[in-house]
CSV table of C-alpha atoms in Angstrom, one decimal:
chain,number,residue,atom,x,y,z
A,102,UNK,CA,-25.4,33.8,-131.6
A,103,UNK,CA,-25.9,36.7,-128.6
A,104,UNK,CA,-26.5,35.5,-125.4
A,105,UNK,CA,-29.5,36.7,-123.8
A,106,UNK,CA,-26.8,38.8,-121.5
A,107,UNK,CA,-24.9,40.1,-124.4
A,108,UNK,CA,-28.8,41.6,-125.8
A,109,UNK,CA,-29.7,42.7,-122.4
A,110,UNK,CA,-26.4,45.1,-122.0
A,111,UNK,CA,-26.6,46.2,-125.8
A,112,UNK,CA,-29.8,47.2,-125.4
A,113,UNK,CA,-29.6,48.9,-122.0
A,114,UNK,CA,-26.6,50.8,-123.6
A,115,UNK,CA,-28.9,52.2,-126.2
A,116,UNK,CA,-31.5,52.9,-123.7
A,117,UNK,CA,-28.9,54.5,-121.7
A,118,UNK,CA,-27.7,56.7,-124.5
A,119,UNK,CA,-30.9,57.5,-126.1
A,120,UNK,CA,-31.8,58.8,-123.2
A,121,UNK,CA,-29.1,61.2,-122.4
A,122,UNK,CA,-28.0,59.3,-119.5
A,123,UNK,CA,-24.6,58.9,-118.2
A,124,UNK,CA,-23.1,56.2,-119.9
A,125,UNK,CA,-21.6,54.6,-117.1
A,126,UNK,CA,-25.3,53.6,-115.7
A,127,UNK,CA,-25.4,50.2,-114.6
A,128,UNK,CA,-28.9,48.3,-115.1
A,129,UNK,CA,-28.7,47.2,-111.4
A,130,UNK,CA,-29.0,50.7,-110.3
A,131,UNK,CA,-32.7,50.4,-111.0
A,132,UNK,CA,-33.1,48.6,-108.1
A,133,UNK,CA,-31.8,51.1,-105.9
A,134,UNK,CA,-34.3,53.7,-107.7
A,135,UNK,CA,-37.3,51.7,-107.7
A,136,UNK,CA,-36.6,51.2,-103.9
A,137,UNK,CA,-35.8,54.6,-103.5
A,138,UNK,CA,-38.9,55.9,-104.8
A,139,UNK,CA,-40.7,53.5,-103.1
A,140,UNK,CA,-39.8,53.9,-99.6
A,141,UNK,CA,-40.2,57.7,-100.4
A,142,UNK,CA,-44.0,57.0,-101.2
A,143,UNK,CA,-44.2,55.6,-97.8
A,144,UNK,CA,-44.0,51.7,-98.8
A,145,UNK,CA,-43.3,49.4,-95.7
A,146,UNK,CA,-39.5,47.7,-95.4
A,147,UNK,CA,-41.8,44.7,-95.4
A,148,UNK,CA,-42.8,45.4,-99.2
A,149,UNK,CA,-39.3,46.8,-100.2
A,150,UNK,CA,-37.7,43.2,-98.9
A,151,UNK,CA,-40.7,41.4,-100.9
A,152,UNK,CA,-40.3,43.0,-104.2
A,153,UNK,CA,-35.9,42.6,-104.4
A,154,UNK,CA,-36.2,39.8,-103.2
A,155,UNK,CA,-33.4,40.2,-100.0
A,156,UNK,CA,-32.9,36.8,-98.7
A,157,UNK,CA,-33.8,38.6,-95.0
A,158,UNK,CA,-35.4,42.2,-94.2
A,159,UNK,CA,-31.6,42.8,-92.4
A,160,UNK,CA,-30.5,43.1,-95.8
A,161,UNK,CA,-33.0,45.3,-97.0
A,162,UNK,CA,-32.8,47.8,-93.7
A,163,UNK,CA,-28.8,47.2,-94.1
A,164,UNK,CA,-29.5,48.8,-97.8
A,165,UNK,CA,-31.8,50.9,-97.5
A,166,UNK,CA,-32.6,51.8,-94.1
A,167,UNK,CA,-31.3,55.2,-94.3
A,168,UNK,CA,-33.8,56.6,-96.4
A,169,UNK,CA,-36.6,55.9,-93.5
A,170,UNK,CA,-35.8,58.8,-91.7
A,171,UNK,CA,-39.2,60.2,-90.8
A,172,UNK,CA,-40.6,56.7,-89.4
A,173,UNK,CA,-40.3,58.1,-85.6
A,174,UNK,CA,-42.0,61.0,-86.5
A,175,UNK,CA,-44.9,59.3,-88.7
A,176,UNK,CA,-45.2,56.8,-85.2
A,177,UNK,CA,-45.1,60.1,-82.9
A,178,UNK,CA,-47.9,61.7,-85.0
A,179,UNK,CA,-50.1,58.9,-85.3
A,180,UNK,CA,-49.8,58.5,-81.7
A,181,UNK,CA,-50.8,61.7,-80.8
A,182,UNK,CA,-54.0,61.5,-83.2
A,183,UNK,CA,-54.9,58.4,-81.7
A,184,UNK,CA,-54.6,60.5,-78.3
A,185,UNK,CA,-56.6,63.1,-79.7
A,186,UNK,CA,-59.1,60.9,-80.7
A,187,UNK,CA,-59.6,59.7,-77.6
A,188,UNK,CA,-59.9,62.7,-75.6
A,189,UNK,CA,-63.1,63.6,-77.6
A,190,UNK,CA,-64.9,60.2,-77.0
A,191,UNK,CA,-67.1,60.1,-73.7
A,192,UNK,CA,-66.6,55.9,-73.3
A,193,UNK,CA,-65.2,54.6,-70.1
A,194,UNK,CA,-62.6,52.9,-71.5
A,195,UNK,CA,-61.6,55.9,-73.8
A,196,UNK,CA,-61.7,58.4,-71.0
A,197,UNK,CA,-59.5,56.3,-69.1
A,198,UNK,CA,-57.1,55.9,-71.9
A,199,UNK,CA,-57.5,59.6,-72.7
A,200,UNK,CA,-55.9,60.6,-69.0
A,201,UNK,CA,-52.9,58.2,-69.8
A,202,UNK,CA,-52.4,60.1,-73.2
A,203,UNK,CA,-52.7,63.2,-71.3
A,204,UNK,CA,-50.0,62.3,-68.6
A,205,UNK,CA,-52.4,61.7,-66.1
A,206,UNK,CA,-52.0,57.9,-64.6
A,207,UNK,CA,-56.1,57.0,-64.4
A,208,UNK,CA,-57.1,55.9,-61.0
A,209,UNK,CA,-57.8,52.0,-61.1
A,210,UNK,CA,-61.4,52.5,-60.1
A,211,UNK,CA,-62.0,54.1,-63.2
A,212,UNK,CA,-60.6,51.9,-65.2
A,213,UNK,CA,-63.1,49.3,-67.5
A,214,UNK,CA,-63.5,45.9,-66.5
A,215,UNK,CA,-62.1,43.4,-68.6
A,216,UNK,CA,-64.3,40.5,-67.8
């Protein structure tokens, strides 16, 4: 009798084939891919390390943190929306916060009360 292993790689070298594929493709590199596709979709490391399974999100960024390049810019832009938001609001506390996105340090008496 074939172990369940022994099926598993028979039929993944059939797959393989059938496919045209290199014949040298190991099933494990589906991970890679799925990640890999993934994180170019804009999924979170968060979700990556959830769905493999990593026993710790240092694995996953070990593996795979290289293909997050654009993160810094994706912050940077969304910060300057939020910036640009601002500046077209006419609410204390936005006006205030607008003059700290614009590089001006707001003056504490204009600043909102907390309280």
């Amino acid at each position: 009798m074939t172990s369940a292993l022994g099926m598993l790689a028979t039929t993944w070298g059939r797959a393989v084939s059938a496919a045209g594929l290199p014949a040298g493709l190991v099933f494990h590199e589906l991970r890679h891919t799925v990640a890999a596709l993934a994180i170019a979709q804009g999924a979170h490391p968060l979700v990556i390390w959830d769905r493999l399974g990593h026993a710790s999100i240092t694995v996953t960024m070990d593996t795979y943190g290289g293909l997050f390049p654009s993160l810094d810019e994706a912050v940077a832009d969304g910060l300057d929306g939020v910036c640009v938001k601002l500046s077209r609001s006419h609410c204390g506390l936005r006006r205030a916060k607008q003059r700290v996105c614009a590089g001006h340090r707001p003056e504490s008496s204009s600043l909102p009360s907390w309280s």
